[in-house]
Coordinates of C-alpha atoms and ligand atoms in Angstrom, one line a residue:
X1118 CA 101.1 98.6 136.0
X1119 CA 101.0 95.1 133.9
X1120 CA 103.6 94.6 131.6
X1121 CA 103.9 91.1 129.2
X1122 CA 107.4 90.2 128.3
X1123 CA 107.5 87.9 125.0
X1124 CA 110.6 85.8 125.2
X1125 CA 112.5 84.6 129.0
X1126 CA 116.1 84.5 127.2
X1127 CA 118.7 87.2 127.9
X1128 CA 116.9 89.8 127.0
X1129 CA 113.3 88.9 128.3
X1130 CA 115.0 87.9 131.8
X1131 CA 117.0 90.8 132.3
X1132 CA 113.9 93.3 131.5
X1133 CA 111.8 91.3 134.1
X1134 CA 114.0 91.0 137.1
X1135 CA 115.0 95.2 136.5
X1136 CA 111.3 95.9 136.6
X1137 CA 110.6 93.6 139.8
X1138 CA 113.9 95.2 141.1
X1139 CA 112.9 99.1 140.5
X1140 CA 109.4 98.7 141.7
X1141 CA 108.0 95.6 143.2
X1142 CA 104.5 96.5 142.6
X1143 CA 104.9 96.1 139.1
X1144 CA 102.9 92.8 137.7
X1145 CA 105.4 91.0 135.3
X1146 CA 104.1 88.0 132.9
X1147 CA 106.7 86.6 131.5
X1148 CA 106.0 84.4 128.1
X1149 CA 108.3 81.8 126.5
X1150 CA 107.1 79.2 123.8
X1151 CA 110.2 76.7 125.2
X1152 CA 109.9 74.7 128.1
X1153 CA 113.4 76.0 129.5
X1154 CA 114.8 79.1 130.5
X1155 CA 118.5 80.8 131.0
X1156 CA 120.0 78.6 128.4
X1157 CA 123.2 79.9 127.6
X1158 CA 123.9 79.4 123.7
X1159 CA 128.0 78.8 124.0
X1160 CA 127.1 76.0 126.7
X1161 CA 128.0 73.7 123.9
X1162 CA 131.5 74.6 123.9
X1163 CA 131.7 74.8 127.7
X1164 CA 130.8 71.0 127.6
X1165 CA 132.9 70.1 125.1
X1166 CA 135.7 71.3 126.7
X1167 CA 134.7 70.1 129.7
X1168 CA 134.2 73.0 131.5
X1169 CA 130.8 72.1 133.1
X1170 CA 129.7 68.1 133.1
X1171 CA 125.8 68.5 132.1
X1172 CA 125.2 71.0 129.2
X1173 CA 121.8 71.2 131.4
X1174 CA 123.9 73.1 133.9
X1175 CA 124.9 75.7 131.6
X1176 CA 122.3 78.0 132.6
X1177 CA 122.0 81.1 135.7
X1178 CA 118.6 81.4 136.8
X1179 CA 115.7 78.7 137.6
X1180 CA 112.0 78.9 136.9
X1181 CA 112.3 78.8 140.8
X1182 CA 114.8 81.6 141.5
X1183 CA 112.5 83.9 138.7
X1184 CA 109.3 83.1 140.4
X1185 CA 110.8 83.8 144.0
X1186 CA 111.8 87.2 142.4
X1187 CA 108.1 87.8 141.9
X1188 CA 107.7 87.5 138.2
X1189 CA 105.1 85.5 136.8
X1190 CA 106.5 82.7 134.1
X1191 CA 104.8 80.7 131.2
X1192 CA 106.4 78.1 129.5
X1193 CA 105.0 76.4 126.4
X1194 CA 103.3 78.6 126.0
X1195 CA 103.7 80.5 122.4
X1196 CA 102.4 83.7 121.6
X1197 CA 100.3 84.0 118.1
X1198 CA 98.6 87.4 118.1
X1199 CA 99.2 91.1 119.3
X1200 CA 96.4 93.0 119.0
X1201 CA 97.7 97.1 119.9
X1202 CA 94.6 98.3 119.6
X1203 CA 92.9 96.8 122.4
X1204 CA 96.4 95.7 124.3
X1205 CA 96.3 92.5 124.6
X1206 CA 98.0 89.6 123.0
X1207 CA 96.8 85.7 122.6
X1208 CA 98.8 82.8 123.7
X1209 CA 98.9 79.0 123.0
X1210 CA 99.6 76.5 125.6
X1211 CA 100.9 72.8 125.6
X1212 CA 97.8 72.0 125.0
X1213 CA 96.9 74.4 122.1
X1214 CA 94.3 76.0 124.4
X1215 CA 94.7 79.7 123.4
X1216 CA 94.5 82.5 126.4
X1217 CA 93.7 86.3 126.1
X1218 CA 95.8 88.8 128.6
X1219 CA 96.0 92.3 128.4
X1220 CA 98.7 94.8 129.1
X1221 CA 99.9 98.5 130.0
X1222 CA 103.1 97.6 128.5
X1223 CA 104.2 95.0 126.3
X1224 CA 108.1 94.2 126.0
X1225 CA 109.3 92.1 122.9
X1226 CA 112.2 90.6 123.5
X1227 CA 111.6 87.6 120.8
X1228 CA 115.4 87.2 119.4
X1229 CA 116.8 85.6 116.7
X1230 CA 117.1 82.1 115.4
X1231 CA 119.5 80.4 113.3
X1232 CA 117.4 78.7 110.9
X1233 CA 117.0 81.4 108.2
X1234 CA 120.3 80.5 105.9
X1235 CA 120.5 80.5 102.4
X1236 CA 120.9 76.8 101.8
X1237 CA 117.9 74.5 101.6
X1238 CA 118.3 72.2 104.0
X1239 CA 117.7 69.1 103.7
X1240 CA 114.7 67.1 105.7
X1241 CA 117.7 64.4 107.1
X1242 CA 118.9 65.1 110.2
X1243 CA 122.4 65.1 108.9
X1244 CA 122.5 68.9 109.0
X1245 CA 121.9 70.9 112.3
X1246 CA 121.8 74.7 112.9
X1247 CA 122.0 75.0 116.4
X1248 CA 121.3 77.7 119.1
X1249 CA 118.9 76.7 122.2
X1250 CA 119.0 73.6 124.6
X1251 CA 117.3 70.5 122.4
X1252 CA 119.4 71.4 119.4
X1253 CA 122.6 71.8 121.4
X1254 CA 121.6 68.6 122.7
X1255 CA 121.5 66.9 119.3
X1256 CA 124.3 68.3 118.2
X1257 CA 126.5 67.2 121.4
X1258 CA 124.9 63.5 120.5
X1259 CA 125.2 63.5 116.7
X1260 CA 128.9 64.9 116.6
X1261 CA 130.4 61.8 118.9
X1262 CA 129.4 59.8 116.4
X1263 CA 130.8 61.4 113.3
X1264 CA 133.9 60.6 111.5
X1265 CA 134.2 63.7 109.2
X1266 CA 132.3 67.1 110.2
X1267 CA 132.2 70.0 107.9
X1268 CA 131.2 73.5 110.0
X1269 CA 129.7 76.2 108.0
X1270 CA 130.8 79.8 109.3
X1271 CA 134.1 80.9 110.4
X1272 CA 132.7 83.0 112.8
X1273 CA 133.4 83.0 117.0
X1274 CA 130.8 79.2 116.8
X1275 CA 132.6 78.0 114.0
X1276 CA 136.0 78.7 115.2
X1277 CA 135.4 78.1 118.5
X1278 CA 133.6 74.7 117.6
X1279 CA 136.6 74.1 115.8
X1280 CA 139.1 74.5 118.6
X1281 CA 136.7 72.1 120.8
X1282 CA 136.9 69.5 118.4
X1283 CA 140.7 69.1 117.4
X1284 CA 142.7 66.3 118.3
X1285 CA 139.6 63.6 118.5
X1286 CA 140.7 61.8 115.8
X1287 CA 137.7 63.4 113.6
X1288 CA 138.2 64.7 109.7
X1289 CA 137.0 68.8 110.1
X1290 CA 136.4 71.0 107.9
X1291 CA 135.6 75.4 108.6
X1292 CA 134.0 76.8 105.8
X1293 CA 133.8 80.2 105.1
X1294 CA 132.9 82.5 102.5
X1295 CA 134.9 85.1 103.0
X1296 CA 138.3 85.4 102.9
X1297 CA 139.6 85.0 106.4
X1298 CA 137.7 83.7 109.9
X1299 CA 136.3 85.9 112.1
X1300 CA 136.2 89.2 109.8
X1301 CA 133.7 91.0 111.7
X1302 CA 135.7 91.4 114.3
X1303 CA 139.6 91.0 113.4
X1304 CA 141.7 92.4 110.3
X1305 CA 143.8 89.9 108.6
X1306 CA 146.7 90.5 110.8
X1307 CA 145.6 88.8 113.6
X1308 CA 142.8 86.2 111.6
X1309 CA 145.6 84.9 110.1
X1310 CA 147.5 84.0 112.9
X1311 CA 144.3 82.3 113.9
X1312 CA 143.9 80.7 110.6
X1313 CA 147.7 79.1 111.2
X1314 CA 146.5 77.9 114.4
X1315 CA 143.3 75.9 112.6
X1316 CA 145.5 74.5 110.0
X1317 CA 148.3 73.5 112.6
X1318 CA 145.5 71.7 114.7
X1319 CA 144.4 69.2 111.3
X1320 CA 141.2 70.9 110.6
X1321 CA 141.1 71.8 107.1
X1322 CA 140.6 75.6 106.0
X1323 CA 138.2 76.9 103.2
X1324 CA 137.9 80.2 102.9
X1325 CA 136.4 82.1 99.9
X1326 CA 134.2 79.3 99.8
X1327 CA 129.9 79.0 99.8
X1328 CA 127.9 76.1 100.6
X1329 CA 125.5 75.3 97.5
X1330 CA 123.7 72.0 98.9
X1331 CA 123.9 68.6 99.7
X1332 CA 123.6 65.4 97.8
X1333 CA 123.7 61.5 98.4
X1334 CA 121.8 61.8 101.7
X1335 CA 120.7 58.5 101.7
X1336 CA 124.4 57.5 102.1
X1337 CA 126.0 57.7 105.5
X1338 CA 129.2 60.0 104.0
X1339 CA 127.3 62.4 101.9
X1340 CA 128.5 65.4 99.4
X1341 CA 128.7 69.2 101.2
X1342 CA 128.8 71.1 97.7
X1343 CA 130.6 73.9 98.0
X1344 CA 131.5 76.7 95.3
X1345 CA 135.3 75.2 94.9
X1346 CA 134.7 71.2 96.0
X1347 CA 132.9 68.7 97.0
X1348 CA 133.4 67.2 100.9
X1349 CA 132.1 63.6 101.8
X1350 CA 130.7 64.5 105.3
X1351 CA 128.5 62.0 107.8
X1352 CA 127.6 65.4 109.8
X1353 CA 127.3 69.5 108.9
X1354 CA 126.9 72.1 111.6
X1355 CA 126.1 75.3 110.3
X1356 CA 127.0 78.4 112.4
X1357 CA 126.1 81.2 110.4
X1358 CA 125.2 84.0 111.7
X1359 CA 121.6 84.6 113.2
X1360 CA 118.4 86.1 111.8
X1361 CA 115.7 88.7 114.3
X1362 CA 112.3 87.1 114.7
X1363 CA 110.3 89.9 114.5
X1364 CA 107.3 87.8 112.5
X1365 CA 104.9 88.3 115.2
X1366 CA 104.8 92.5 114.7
X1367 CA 105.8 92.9 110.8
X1368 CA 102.4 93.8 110.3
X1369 CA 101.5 96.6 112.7
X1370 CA 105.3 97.7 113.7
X1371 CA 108.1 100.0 111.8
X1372 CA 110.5 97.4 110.5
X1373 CA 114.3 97.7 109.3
X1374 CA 115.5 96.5 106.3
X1375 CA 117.1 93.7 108.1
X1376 CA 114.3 92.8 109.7
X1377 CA 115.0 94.5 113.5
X1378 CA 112.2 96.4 115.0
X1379 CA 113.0 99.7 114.8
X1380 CA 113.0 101.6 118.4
X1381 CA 114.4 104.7 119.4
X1382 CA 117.0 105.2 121.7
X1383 CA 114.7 104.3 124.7
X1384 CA 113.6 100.8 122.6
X1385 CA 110.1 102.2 121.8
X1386 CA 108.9 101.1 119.0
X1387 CA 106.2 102.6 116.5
X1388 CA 103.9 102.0 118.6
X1389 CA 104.4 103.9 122.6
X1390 CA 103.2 101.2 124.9
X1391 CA 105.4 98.1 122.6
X1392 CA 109.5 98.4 124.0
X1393 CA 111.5 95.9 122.4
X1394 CA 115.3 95.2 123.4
X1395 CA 118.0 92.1 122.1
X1396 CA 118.6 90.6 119.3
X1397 CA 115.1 91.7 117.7
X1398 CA 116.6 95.3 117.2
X1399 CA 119.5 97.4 115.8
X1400 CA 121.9 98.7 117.5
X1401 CA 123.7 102.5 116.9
X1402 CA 127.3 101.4 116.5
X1403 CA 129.9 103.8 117.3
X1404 CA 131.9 105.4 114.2
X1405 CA 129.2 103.7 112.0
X1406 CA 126.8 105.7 109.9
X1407 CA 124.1 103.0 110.3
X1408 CA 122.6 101.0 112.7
X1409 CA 123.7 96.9 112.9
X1410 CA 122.0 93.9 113.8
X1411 CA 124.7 92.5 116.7
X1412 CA 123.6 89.8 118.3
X1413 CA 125.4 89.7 121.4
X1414 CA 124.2 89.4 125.1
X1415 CA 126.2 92.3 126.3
X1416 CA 124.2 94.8 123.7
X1417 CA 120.9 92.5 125.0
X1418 CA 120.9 93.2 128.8
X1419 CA 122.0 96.9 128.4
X1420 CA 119.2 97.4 126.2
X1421 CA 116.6 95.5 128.5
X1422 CA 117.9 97.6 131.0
X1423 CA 117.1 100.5 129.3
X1424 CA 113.6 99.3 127.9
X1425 CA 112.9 98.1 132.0
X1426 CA 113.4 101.9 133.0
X1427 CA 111.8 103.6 130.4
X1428 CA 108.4 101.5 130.7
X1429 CA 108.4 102.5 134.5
X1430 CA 108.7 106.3 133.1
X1431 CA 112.4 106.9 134.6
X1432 CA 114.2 108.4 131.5
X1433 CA 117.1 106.7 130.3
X1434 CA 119.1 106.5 126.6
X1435 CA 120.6 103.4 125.2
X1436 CA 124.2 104.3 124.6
X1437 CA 125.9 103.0 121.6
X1438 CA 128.1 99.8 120.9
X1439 CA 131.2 99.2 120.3
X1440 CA 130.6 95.1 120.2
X1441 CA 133.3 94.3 122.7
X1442 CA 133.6 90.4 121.7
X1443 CA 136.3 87.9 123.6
X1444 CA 137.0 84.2 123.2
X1445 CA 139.7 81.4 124.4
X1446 CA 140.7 79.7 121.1
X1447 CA 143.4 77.3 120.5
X1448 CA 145.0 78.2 123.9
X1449 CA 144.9 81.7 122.8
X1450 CA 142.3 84.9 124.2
X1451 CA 141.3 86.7 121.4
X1452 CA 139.5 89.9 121.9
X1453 CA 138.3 92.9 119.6
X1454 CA 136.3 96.0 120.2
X1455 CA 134.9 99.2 118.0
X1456 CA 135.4 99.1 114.1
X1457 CA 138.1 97.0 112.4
X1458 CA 140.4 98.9 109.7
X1459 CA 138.6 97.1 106.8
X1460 CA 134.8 98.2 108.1
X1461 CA 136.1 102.0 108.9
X1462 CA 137.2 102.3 105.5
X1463 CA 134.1 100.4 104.3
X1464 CA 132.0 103.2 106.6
X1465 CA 134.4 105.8 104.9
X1466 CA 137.0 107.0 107.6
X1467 CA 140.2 107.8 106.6
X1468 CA 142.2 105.9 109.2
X1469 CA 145.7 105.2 110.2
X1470 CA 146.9 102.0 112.2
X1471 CA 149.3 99.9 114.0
X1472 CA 150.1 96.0 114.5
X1473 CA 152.2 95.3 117.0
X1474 CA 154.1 91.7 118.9
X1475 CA 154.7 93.1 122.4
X1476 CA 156.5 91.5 125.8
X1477 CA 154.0 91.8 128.6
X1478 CA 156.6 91.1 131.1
X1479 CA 160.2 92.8 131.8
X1480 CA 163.0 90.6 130.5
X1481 CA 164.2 89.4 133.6
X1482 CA 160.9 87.7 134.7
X1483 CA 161.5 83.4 134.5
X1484 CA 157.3 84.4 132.7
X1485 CA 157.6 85.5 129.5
X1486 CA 154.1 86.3 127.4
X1487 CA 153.5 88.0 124.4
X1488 CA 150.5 90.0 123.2
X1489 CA 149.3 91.1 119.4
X1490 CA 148.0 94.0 119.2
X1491 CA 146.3 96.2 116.5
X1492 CA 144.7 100.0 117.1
X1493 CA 143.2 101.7 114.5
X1494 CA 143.0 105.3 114.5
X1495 CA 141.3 108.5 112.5
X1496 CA 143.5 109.7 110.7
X1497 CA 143.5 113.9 111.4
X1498 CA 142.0 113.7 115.6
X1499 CA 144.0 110.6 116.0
X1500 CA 140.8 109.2 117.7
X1501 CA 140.8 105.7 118.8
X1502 CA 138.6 103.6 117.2
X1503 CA 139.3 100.2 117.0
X1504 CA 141.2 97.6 118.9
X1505 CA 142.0 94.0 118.0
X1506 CA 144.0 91.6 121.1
X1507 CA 145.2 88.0 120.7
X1508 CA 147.3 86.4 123.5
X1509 CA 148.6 83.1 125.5
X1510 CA 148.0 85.7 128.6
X1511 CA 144.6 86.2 129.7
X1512 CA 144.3 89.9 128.1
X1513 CA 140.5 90.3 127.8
X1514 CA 140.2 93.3 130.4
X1515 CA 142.0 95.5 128.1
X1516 CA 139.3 94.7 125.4
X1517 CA 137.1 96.6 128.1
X1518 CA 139.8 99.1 129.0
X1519 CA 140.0 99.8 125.0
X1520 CA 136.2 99.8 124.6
X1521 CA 136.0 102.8 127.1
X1522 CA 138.9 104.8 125.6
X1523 CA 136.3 104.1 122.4
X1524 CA 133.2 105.2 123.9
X1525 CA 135.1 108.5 125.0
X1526 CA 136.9 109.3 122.1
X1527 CA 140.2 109.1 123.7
X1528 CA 142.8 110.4 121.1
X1529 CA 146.2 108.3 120.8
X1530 CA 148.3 111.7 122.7
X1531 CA 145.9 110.7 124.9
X1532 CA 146.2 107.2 125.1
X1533 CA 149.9 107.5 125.7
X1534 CA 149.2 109.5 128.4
X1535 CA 146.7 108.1 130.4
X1536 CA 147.3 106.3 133.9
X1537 CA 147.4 102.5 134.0
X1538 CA 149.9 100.8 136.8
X1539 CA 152.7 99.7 136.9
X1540 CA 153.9 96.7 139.0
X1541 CA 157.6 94.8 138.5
X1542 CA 156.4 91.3 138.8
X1543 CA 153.5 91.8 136.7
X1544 CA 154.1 94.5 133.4
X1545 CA 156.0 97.0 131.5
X1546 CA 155.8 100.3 132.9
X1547 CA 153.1 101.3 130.5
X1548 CA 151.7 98.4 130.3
X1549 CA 149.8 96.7 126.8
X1550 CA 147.5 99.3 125.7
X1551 CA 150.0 102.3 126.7
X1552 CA 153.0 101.0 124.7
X1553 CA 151.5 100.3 121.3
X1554 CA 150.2 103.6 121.5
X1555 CA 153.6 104.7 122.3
X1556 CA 155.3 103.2 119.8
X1557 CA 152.5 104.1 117.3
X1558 CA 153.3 107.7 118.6
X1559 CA 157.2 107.8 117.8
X1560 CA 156.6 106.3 114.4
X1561 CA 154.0 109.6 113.5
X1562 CA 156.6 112.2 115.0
X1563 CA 159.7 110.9 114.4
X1564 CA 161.8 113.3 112.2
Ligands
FAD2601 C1 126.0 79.1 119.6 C2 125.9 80.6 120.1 C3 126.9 81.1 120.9 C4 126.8 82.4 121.4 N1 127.8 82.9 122.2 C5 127.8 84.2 122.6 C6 128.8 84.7 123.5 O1 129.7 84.0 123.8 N2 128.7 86.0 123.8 C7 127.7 86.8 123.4 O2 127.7 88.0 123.7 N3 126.7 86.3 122.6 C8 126.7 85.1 122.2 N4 125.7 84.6 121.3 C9 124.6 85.5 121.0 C10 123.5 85.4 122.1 O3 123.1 84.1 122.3 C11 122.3 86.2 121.7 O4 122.7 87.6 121.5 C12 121.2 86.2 122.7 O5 120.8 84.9 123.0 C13 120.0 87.0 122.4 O6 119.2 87.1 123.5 P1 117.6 87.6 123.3 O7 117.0 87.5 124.7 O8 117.5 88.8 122.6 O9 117.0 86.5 122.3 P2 117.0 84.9 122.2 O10 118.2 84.3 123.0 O11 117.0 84.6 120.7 O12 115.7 84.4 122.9 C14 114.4 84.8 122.4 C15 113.4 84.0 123.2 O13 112.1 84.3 122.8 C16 111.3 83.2 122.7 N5 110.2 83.4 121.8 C17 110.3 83.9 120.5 N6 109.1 84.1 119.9 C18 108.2 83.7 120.9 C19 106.8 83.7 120.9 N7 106.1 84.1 119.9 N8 106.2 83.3 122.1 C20 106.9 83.0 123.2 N9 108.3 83.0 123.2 C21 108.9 83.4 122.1 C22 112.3 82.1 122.2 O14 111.9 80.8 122.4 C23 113.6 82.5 122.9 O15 113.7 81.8 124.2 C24 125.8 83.2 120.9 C25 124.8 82.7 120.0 C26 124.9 81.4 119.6 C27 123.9 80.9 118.6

């Protein structure tokens, strides 16, 4: 069987090396219009906080390593046309010498981009939306010599930008439109204590606040416009959330209203022999009505594993998300799985929850760490289905441990009474997860 793969990020790798791994015989072409692969989009970050010392680095898996796998790689090379009819699809080199291949199976795993905000932007390279290698590159370059830096989006890139940036003697500013940081994935009660970290670190907080334009570009501190103020910046970064490329099918696949592909829960799409997998599709969230655009690797590689199988005929379902997210912000890990309380009663649960300041250590420890911790509940089963972390303590396996209880539809009786350990030196008896559940429990039945 020949199968073409459009796109060698996340999604595109992880299909390829699952079909070369479940059968060997299987000819994989893999296309990608860059001239780089494995890029991992945080490696910005990483660098800035000097974590790795080449952003170059910030990658898992050479052209070399792919080819040895036995998948067949074009860079530069940018496909232009599918045509399903006769299966086959039309690509355009370096040199803009165009190529005809055909396939069994075609796998899109094109992703999203950045660049589809609602702001004009303007042609000066003062602004940068940033998500692959040359434009984390620029950014790197362009922000050490900036003086004052406004970052649009208050999401994990904004925030997490942010964080990397404080303390360098630079004026920033986080702007958001809505009303606190990170709101897809945190309530209030723990965004704020985020938000009183930004503040406490100098950068300067605007939230409730839109970005209509720029003016006085020719100027080397130029005006961000925003709906409340105007901010003399020499550099803007915006890190709004991404958009799905899905250009390349519009014409001849079924599309979502948000632009996905939509697939079924195998990531077929309209048509049988086109899968597609990552950030071009939607994803089933649990609890949710609808299906969301959530552009996050660990929905990408479970979905090209799932596309990978189902080309080679073995069965096999997508399961649904919960988008697990963690982060290490302002010496604090922040994690948050399943719905927050503000999206279940947006989705229409009636729902029931607790925030809670917890010890993780007995009192006579010389270590003494604390975690916040908010579960939200269905009001009625008692079904978990949210959980929101923030701690000096590394915490982010319980994100997992809370995701499963999620998946399962573990109730909080349940919760309470589920086995985690125990160890003197390291817990309390019921550890994190088991004690706010606990005390959530006492507060329902007390008399
Ligand atoms: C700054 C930043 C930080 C992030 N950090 C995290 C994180 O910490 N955790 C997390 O879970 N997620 C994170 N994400 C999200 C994550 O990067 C995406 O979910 C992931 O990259 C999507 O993978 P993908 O393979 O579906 O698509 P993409 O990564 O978007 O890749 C699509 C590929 O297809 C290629 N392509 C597109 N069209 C064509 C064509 N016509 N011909 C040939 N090639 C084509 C593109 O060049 C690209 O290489 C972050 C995103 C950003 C922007």
């Amino acid at each position: 069987m020949k199968v073409i793969i459009i796109g060698a990020s996340h999604g595109g790798l992880q299909a390829a090396l699952t079909l070369k791994r479940l059968n060997p015989q299987t000819e994989v072409i893999l296309i990608e219009k860059r001239s780089e692969i494995s890029f991992v989009s945080s490696g910005i970050i990483l660098r800035m906080n000097q974590l790795v010392d080449e952003l170059d680095k910030v990658r898992y898996l050479s052209l070399e390593e792919l080819t040895n796998q036995g998948v067949d790689i074009l860079i530069n090379a940018t496909v232009n046309t599918i045509n399903p009819e006769k299966k086959t699809i039309v690509y355009e080199d370096a040199s803009n010498q165009s190529f005809e291949l055909s396939y069994d199976k075609l796998i899109l795993a094109t992703g999203s981009n950045q660049f589809s905000t609602n702001l004009t932007l303007p042609s000066k390279d003062k602004v940068t939306v940033f998500k692959n290698y040359p434009s984390s590159v620029e950014v790197l370059s362009k922000l050490e010599k900036s003086k004052s830096i406004s970052i649009v989006g208050g999401g994990y890139i904004g925030v997490e930008l942010c964080d990397a940036l404080k303390g360098q003697g630079k004026e920033i500013h986080l702007i958001e439109s809505a009303g606190s940081v990170l709101f897809r994935y945190l309530d209030k009660e723990i965004s704020s204590l985020i938000e009183q970290k930004i503040v406490e670190s100098g950068v300067k907080i605007h939230l409730n606040e839109s970005v209509l334009g720029f003016s006085g570009l020719e100027e080397e501190f130029f005006v961000t416009q925003t709906t409340n103020e105007e901010i003399r910046n020499d550099y803007v970064i915006i890190a709004v959330n991404a958009r799905p490329d899905s250009t390349l099918v519009k014409d001849f696949l079924d599309l979502n209203t948000n632009g996905t592909i939509r697939v079924d829960e195998h990531m077929r799409t309209s048509d049988p022999d086109i899968f597609a997998l990552g950030d071009v599709i939607s994803y089933p969230v649990r609890n949710s009505y609808r299906k969301s655009f959530i552009p996050l690797v660990n929905n990408v590689v479970r979905s090209a594993t799932v596309a990978a199988m189902n080309v080679l005929g073995n069965t096999m379902k997508y399961n649904m998300t919960q988008k697990t997210t963690a982060t290490k912000i302002f010496n604090s890990y922040v994690a948050s799985t399943g719905l927050t309380e503000e999206e279940a009663r947006f989705e229409g649960i009636d729902v029931e929850s607790t925030f809670l300041t917890l010890p993780c250590q007995l009192p006579y420890l010389e270590l003494q760490e604390e975690v916040h911790i908010k579960l939200v509940f269905e009001k009625g089963s008692h079904k978990l289905i949210g959980g929101q972390l923030m701690s000096e303590k590394d915490i982010t396996q319980s994100i997992n441990t809370l995701s499963l209880a999620i998946g399962k539809e573990t109730t909080l009786e349940e919760l309470v009474t589920m086995d985690f350990y125990f160890n003197p030196g390291i817990n309390q008896p019921m550890g994190i997860i088991g004690q706010a559940a606990y005390e959530f429990l006492i507060q329902k039945y007390r008399k």
